Every structure is written in structure tokens, then in C-alpha cells.
Backbone as a printed PyTorch tensor [residue, N CA C, xyz], in Angstrom:
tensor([[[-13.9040,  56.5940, 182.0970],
         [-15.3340,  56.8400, 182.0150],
         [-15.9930,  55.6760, 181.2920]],

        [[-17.0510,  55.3240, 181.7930],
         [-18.1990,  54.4880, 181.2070],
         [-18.4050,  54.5210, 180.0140]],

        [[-18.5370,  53.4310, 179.0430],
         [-19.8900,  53.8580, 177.5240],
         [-20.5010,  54.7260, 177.7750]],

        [[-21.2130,  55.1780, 176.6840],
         [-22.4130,  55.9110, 176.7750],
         [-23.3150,  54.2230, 176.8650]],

        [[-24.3640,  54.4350, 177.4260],
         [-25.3720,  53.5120, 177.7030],
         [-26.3240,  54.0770, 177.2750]],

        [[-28.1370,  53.2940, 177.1100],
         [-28.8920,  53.8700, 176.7080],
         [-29.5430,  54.0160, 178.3720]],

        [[-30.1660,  55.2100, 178.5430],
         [-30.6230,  55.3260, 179.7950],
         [-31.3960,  54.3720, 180.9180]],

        [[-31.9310,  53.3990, 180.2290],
         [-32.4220,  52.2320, 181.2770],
         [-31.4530,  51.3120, 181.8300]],

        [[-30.3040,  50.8840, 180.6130],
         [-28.8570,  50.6400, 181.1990],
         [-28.8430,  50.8200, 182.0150]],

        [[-28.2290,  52.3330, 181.8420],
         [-26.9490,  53.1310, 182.5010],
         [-27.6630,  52.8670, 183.7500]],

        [[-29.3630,  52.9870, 183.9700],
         [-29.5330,  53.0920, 185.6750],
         [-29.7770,  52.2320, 186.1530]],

        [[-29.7970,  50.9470, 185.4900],
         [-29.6710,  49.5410, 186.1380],
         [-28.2080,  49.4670, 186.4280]],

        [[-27.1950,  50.0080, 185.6210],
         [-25.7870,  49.6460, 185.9350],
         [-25.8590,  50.4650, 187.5420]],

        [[-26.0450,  51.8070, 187.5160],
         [-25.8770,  52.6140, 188.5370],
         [-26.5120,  52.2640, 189.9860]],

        [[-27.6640,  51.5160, 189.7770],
         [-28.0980,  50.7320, 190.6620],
         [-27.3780,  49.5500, 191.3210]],

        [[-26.9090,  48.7050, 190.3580],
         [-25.7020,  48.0300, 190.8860],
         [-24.9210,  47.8810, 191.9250]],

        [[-24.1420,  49.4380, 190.8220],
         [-23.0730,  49.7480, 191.7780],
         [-23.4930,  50.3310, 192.9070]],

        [[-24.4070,  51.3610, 193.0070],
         [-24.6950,  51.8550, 194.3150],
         [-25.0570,  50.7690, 195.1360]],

        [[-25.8020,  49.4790, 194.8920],
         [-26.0020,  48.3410, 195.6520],
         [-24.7680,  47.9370, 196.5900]],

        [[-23.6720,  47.5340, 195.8580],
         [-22.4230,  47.3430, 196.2550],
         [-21.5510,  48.4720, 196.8580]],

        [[-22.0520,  49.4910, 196.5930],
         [-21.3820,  50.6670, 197.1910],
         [-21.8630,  50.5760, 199.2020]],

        [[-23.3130,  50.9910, 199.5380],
         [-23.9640,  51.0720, 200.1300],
         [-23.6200,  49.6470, 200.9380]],

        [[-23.2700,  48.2610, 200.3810],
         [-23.5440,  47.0950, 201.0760],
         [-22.1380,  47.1170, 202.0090]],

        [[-21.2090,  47.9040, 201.2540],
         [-20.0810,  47.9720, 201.7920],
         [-19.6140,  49.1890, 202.7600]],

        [[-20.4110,  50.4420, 202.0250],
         [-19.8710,  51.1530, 203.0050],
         [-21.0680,  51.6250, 204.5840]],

        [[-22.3700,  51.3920, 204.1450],
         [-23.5190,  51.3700, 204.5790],
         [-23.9210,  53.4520, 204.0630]],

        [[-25.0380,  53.6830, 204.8600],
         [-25.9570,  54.3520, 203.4840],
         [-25.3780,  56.1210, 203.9440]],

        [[-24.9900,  56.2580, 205.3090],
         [-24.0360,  57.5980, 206.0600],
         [-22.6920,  57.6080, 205.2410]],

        [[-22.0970,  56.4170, 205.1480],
         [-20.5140,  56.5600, 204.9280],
         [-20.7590,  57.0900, 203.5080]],

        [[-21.3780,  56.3310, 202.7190],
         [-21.0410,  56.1850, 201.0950],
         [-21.9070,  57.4270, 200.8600]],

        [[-20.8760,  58.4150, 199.2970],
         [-21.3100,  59.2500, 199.1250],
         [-21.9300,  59.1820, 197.5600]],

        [[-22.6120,  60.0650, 197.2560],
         [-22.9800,  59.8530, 195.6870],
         [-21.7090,  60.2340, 194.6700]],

        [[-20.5800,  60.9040, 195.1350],
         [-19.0470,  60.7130, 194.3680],
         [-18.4410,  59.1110, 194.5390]],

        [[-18.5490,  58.4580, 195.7990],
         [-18.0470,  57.4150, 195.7970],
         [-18.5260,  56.2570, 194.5380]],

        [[-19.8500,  56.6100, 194.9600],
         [-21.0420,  55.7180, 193.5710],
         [-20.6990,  55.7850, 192.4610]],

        [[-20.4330,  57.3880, 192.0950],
         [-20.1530,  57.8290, 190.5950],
         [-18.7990,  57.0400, 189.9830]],

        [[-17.7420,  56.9680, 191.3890],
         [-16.4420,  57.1040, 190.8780],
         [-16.2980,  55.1540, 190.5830]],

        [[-17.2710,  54.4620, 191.2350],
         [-17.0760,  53.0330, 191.5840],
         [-18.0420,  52.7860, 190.1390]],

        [[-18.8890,  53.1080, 189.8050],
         [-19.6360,  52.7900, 188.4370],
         [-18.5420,  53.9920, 187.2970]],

        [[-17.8730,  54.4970, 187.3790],
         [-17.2620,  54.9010, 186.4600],
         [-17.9800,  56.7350, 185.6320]],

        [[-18.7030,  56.6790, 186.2890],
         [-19.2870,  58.2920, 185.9480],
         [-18.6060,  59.2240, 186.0410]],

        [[-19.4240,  60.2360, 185.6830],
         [-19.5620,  61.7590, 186.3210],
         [-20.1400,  61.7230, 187.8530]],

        [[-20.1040,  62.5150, 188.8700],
         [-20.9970,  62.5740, 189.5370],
         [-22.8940,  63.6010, 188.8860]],

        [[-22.2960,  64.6180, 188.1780],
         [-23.2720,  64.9890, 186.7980],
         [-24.6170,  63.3410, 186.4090]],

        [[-23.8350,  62.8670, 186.1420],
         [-24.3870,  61.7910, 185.6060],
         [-25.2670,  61.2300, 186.3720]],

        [[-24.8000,  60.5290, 187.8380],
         [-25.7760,  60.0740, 188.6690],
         [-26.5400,  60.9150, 188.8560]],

        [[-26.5170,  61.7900, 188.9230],
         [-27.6670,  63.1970, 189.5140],
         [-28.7530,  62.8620, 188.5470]],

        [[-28.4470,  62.6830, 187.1520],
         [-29.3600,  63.0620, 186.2920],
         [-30.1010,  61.5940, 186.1870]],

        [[-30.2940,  60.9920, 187.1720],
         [-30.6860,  59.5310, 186.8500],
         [-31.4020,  59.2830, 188.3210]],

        [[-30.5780,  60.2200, 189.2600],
         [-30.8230,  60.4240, 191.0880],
         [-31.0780,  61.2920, 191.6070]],

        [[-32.1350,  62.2370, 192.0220],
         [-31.8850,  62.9530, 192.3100],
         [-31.6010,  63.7260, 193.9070]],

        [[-31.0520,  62.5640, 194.6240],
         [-30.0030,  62.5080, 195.8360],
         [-29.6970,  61.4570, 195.9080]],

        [[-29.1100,  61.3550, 197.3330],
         [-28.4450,  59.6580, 197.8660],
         [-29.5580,  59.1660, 198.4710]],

        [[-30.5180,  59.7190, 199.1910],
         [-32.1690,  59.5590, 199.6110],
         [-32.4500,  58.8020, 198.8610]],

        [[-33.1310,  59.2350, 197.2600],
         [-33.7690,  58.9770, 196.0400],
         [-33.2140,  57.2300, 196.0550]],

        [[-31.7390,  57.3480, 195.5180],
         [-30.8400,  56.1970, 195.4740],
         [-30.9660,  55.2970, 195.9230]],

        [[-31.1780,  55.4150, 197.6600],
         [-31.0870,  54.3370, 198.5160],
         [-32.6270,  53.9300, 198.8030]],

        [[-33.7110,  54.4310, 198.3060],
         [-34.8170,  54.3610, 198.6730],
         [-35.1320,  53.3110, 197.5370]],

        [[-34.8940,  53.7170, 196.6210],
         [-35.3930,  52.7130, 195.5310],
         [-34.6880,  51.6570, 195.0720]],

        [[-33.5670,  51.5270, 195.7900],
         [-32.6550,  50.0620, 195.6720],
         [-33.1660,  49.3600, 197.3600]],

        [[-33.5380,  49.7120, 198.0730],
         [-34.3170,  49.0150, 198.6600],
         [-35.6230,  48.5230, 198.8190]],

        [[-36.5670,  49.0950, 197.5850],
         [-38.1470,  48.9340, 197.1080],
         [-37.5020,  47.1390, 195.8710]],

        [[-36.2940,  48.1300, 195.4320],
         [-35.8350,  46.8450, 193.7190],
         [-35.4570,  45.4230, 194.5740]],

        [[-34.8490,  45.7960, 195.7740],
         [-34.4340,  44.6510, 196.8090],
         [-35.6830,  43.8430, 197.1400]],

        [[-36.4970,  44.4150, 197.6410],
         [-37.6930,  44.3140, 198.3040],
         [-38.6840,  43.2580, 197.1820]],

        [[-38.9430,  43.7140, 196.5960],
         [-39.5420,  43.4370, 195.0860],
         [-38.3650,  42.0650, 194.7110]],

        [[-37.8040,  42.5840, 194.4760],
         [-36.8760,  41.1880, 193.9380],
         [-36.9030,  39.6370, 194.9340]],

        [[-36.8500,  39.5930, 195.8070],
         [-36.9640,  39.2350, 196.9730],
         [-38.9980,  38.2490, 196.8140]],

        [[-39.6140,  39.4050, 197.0510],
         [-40.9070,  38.8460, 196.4670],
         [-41.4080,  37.7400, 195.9520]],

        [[-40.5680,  38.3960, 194.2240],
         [-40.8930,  37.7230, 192.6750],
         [-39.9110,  36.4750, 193.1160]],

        [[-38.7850,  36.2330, 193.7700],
         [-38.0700,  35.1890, 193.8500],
         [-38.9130,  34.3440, 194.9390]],

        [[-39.7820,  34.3030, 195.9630],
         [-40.2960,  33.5090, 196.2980],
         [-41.9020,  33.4620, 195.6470]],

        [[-42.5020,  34.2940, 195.5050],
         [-43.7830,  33.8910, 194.7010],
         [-43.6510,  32.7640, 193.1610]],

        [[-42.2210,  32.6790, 192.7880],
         [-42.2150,  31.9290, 191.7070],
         [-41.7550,  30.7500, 192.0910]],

        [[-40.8200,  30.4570, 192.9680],
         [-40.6000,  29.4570, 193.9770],
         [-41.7060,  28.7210, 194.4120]],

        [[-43.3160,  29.2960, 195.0670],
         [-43.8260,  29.0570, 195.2280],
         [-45.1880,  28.1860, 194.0870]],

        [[-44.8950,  28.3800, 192.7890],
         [-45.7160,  27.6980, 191.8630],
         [-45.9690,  26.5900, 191.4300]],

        [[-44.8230,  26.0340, 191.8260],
         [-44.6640,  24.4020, 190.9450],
         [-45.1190,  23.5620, 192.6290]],

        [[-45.5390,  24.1710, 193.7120],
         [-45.1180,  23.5860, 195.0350],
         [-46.9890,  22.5030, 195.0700]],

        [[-46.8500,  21.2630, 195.1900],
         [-48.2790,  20.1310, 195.5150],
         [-48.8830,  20.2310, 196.6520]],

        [[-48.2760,  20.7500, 197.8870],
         [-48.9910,  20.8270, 199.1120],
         [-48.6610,  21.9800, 199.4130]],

        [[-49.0340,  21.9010, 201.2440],
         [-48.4900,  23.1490, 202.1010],
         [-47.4300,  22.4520, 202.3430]],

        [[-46.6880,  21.6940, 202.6380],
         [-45.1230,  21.0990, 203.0810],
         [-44.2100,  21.7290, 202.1300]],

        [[-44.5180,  21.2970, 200.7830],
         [-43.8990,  21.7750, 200.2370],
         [-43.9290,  22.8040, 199.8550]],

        [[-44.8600,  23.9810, 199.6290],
         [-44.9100,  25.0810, 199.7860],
         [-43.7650,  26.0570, 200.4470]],

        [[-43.8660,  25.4820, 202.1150],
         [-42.7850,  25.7620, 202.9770],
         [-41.5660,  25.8490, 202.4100]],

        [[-41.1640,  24.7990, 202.0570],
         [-39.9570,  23.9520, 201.9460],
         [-39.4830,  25.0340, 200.7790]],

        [[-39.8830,  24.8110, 199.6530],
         [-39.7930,  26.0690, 198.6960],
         [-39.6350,  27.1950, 198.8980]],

        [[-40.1950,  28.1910, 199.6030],
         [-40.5010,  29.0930, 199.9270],
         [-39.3320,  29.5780, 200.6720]],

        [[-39.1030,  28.7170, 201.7180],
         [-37.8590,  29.0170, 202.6400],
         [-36.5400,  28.5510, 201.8200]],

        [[-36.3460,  27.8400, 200.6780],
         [-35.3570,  27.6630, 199.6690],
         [-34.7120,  28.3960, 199.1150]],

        [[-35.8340,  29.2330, 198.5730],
         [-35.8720,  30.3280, 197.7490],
         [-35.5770,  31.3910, 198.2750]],

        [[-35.9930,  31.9070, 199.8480],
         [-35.4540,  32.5930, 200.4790],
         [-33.5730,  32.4460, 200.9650]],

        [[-33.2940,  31.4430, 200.9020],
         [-31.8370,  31.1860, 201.4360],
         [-31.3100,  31.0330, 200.2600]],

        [[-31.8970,  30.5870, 199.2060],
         [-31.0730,  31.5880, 198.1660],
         [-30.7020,  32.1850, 197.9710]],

        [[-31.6480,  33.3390, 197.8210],
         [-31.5850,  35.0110, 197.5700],
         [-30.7510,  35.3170, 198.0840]],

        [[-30.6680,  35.0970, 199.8870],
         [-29.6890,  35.7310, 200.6700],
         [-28.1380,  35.3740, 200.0870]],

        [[-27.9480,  33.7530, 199.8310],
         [-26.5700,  33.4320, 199.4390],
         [-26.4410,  34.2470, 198.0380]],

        [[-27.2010,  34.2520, 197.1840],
         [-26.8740,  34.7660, 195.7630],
         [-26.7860,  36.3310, 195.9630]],

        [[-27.2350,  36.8710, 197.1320],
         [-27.6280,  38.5730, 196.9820],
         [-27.1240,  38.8780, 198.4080]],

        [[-26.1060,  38.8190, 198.5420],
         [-25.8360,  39.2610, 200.1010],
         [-25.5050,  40.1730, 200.2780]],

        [[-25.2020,  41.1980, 198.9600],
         [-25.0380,  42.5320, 198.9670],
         [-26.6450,  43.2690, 199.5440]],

        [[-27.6940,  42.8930, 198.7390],
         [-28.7860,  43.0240, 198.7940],
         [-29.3200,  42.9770, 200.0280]],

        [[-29.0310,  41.3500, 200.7190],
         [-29.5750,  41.5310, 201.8240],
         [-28.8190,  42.2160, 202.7310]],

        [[-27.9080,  42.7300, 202.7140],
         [-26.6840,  43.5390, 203.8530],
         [-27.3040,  44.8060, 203.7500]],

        [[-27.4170,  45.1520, 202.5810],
         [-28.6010,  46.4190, 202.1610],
         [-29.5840,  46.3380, 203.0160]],

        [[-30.6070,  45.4620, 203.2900],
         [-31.7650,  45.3450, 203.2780],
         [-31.8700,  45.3570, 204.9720]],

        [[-31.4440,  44.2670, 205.1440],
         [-31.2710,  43.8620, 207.0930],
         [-30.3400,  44.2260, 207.5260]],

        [[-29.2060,  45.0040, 206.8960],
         [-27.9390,  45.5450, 207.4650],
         [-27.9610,  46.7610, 208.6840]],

        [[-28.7790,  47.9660, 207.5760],
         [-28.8390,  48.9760, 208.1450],
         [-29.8280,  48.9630, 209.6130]],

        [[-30.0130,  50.5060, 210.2910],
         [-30.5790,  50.2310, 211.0380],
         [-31.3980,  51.7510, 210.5330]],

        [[-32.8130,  51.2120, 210.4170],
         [-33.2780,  51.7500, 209.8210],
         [-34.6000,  52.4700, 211.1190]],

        [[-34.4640,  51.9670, 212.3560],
         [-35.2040,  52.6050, 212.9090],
         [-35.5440,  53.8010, 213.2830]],

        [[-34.1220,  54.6120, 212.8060],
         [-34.3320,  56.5150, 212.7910],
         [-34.4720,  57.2160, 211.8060]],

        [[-35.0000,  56.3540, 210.9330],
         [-35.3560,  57.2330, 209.8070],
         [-36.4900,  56.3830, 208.9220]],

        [[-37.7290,  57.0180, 209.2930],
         [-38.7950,  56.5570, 208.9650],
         [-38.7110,  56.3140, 207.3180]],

        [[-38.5690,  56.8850, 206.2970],
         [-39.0000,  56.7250, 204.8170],
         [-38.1940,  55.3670, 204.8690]],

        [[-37.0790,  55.1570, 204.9410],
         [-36.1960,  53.6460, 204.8970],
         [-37.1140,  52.5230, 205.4400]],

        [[-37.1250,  52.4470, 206.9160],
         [-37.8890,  52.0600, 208.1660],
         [-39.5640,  51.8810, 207.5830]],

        [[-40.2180,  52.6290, 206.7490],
         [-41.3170,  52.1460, 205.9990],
         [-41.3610,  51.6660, 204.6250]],

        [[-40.4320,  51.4250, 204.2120],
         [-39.8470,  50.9960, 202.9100],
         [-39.4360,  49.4050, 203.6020]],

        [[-39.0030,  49.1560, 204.0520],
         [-37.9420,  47.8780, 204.6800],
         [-39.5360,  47.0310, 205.6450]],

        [[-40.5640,  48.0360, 206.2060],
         [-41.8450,  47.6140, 206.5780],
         [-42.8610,  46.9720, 205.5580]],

        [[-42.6180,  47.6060, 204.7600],
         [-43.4090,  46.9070, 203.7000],
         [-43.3030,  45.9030, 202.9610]],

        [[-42.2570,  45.8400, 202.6580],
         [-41.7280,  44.7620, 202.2670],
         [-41.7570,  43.2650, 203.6530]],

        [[-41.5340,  43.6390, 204.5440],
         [-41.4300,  42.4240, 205.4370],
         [-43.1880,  42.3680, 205.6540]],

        [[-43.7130,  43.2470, 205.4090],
         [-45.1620,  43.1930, 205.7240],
         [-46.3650,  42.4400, 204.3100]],

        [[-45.6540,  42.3600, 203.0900],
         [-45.8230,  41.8960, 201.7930],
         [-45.3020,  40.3090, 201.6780]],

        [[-44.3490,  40.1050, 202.0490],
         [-43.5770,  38.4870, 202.5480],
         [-44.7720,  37.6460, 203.7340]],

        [[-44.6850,  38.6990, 204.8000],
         [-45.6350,  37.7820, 205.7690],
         [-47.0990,  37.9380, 205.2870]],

        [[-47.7030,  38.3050, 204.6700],
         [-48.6430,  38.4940, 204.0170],
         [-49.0580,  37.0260, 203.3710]],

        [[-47.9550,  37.4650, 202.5040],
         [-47.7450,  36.0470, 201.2340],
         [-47.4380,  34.5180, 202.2740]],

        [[-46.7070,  34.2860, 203.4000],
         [-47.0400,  33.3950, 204.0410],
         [-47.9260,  33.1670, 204.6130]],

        [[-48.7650,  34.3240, 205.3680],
         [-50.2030,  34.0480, 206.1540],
         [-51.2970,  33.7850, 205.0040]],

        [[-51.1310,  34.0740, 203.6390],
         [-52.0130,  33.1060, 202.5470],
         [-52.1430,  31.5510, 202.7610]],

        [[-50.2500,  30.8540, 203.2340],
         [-50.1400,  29.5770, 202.5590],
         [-50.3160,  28.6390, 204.2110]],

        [[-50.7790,  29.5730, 205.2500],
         [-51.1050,  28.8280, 206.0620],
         [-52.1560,  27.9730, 206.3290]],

        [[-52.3480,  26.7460, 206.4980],
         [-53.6420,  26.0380, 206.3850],
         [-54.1950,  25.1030, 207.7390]],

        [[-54.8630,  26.2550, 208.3320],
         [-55.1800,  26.0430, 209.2450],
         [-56.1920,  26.3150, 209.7200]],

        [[-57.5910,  25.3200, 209.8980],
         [-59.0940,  25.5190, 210.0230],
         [-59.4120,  26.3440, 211.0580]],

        [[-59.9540,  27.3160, 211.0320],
         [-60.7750,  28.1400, 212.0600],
         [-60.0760,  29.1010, 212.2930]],

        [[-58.5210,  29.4420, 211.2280],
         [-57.6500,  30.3000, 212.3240],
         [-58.3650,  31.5930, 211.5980]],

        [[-57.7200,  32.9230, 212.3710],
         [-58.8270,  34.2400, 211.7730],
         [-57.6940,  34.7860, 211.0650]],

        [[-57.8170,  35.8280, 210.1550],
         [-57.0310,  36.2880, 209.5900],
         [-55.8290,  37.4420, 210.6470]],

        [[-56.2760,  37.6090, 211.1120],
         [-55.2270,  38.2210, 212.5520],
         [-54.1610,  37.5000, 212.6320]],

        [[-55.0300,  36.3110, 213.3180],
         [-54.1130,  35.1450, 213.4130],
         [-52.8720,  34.7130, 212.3840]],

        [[-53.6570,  34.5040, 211.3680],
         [-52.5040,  34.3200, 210.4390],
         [-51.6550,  35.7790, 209.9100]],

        [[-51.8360,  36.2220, 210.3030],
         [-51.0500,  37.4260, 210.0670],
         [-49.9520,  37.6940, 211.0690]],

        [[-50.3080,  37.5300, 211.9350],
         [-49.1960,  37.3760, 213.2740],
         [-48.2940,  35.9740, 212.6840]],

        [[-48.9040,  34.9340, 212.4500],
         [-47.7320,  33.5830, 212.2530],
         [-47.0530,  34.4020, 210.9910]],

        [[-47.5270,  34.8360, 210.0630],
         [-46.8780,  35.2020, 208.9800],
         [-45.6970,  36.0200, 209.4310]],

        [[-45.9750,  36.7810, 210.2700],
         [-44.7370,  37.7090, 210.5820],
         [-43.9810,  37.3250, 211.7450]],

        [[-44.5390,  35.8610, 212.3910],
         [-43.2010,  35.2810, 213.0390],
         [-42.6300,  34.5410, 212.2990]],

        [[-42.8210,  33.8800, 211.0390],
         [-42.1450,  32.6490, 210.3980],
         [-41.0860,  33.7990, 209.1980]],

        [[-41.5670,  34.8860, 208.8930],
         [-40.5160,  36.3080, 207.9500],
         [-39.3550,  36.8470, 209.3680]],

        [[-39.9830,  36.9670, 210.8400],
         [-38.9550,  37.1730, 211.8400],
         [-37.4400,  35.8630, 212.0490]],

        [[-38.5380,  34.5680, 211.7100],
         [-37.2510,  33.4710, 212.2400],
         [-36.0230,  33.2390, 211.0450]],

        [[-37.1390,  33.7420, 210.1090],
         [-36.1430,  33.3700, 208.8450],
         [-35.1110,  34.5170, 208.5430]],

        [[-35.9760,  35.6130, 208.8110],
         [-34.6670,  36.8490, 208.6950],
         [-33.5040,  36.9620, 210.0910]],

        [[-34.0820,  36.3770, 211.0950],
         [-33.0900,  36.5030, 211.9470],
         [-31.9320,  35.2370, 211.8320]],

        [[-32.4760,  33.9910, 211.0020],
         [-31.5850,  33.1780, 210.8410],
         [-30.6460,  33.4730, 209.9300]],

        [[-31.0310,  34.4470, 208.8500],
         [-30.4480,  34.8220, 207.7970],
         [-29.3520,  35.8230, 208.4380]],

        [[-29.3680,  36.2590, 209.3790],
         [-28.4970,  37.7590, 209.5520],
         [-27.1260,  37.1070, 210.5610]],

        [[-27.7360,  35.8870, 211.2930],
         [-26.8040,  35.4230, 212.1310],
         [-25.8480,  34.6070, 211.1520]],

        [[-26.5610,  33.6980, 210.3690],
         [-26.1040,  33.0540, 209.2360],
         [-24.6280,  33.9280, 208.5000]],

        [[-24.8060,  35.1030, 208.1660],
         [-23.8840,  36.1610, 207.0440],
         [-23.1430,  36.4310, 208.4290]],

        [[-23.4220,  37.0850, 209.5780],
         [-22.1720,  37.4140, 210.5790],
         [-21.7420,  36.8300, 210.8200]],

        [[-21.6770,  35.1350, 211.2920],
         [-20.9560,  34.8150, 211.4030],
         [-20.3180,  33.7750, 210.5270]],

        [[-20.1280,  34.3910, 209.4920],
         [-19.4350,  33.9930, 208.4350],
         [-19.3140,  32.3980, 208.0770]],

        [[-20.9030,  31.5980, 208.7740],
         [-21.2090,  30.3480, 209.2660],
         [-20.9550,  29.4760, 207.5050]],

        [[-20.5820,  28.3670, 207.4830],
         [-20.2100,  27.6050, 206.2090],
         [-21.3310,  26.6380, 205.7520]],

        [[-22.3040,  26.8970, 206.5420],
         [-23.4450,  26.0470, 206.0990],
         [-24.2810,  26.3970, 204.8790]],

        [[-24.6080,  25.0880, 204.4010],
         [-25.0890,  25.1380, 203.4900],
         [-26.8600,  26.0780, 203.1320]],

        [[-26.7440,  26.6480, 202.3310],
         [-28.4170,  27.6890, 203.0780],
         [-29.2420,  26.5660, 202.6860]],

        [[-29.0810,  25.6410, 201.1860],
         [-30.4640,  24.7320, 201.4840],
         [-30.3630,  23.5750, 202.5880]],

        [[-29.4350,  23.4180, 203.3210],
         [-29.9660,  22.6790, 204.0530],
         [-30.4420,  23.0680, 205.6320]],

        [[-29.7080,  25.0040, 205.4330],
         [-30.2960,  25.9040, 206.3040],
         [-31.9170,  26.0210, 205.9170]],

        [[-32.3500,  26.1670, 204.7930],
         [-33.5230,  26.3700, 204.6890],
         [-34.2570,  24.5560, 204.9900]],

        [[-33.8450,  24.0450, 204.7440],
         [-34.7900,  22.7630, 204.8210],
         [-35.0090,  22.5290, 206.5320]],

        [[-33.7020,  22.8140, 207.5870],
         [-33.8860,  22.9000, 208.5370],
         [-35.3430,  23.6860, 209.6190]],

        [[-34.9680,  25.0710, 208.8700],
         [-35.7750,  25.8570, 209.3430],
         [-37.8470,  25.9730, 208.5730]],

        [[-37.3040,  25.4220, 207.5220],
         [-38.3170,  25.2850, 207.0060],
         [-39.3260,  23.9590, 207.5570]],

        [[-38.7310,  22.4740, 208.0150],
         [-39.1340,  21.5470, 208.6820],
         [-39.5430,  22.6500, 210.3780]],

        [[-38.8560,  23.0540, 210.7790],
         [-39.0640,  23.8500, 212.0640],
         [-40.7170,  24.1200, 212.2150]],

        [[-40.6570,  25.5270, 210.9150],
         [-42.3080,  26.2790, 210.8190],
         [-42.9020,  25.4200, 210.1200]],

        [[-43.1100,  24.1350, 209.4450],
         [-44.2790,  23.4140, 209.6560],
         [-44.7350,  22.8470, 210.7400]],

        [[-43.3170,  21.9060, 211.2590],
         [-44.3650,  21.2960, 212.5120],
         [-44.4650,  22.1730, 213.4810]],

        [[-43.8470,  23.4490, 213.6820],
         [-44.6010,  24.2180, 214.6630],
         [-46.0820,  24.5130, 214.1750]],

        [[-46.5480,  24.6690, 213.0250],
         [-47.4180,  25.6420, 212.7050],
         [-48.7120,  24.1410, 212.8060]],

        [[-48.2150,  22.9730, 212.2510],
         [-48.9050,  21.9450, 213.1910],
         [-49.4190,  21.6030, 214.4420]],

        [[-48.6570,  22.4200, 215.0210],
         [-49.4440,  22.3380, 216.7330],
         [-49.9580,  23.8500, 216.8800]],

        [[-49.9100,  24.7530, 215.9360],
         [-51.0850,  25.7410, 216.3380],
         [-52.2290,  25.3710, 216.3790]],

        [[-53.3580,  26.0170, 217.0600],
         [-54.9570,  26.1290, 217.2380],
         [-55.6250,  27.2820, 216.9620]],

        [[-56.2990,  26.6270, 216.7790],
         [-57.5360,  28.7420, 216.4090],
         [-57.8140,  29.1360, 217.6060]]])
């Protein structure tokens, strides 16, 4: 059994592990005994911190989501232009994924299209990202529609590069995956028009 922890601990630890639980077994297989027994609990214990595997998996994909965010909005501060903006931005993203691939296996793993609370949880978040890119687009006359659509094709190319990237267990480097793809959506976004 675990320390006693003080309760913000214990449910950051429990978060953790359920992270790694879930990345491995995905969110049907893994049970809230498996969680308990892999962080070292009670199952008692998680309850009193969870109150299901719902609860659990909902809010380690909001902490994913969020984390994810704050790692490119801070990425994004020190950046002198829109080039580099990009360049950053998509850095910081192929980071995350290499440093958090539990996270993102979490995140883009599942298939979240039959079950709406996940499926609008996992929406928002991709809808908060392209958001934050259709800000850093700079492009005269375009309408905000507009940039809202590029925003959520340049969060589509990057997450789909990211997912092919982890399956096939590819050895490339992510920053020079990101510098690739990141050179890509500027000069594409250079030959857009309003």
C-alpha cells in the first residue's frame, strides 16, 4: 500500500497512474481495481477521490487537453513573427506528443465517436487549439470563418501526423518532424486568399 498522501497528492498520483493505466489498456479494458492495484491503493480509496471510471477518464482527458494548451500558448510567447510563431507552436506540439505519449494515446487513441461526453471533451479541446491558431493567422481580408476552418485544418495535419508518427513506431526526430510540417502550413497558408 501507498503513503498516506495529502489529498491533492494522492489525486495527482492517481491521475497518473490511471493515465498510464488507460494508455495501455484503453478506457473498456481497464478497470478502476486495475488503477487502484497499479497506483498501489484500495479500490475504497480511488472511489473517494473518483467517483467512477466515467468521472476518471473524463477529467484526465480535460488535464490532457489543458496541458497540451498551456504547453503551446507558452511556446508561443517569446515567438518575433508569424514564421516563427508556427515553427514554435508546431515544436511544442511534437514535443508534448514525444514527452506525453501516454497522454496523447489517451487523447487520439480512443475512439471516441460513440460516446458523446468523451467525443465533446476531446472536441473542445481540438476546437480551443484551432482557435488559438486561427488567432496567429495573418492574413488580410480573411473572415473569421475562414480562419477558423484553416485553424482546424493545420490541428487536423498535425494530429494526424502525430498518430501515424507513434504507430508506426517511426524514429524520426519530432523537431525536425515539427519543423517539416510546420514549414508545410506556412507556405501553404501563404498562398491562401480571402
Amino acid at each position: 500500500m501507498s503513503p498516506r498522501l495529502p489529498a491533492a497528492r494522492r489525486r495527482r498520483q492517481l491521475l497518473d497512474v490511471a493515465l498510464r493505466v488507460f494508455a495501455e489498456q484503453g478506457f473498456h479494458d481497464a478497470s478502476m481495481n486495475d488503477i487502484a492495484e497499479a497506483a498501489g491503493v484500495t479500490k475504497p480509496v480511488l472511489y473517494q477521490h473518483f467517483g467512477s471510471k466515467r468521472e476518471l477518464f473524463s477529467e484526465l482527458l480535460t488535464d490532457v487537453g489543458n496541458e497540451l494548451q498551456e504547453t503551446i500558448t507558452k511556446a508561443l510567447t517569446s515567438a518575433q513573427s508569424g514564421h516563427e510563431m508556427v515553427e514554435l507552436g508546431f515544436a511544442a506540439y511534437f514535443r508534448f506528443v514525444d514527452e506525453h505519449r501516454d497522454a496523447f494515446r489517451l487523447f487520439y487513441g480512443g475512439s471516441f465517436a460513440r460516446d458523446a461526453e468523451f467525443a465533446e471533451v476531446v472536441g473542445q479541446v481540438e476546437s480551443a487549439v484551432a482557435a488559438l491558431v486561427a488567432g496567429l493567422i495573418e492574413i488580410d481580408g480573411l473572415q473569421p470563418s475562414q480562419r477558423r476552418v484553416l485553424g482546424h485544418g493545420i490541428v487536423g495535419m498535425i494530429e494526424g501526423a502525430s498518430i501515424h508518427w507513434l504507430r508506426s513506431n517511426s524514429e524520426a526526430d519530432p523537431a525536425a518532424l515539427a519543423h517539416q510540417l510546420a514549414d508545410l502550413a506556412w507556405r501553404g497558408l501563404r498562398g491562401v486568399r480571402p
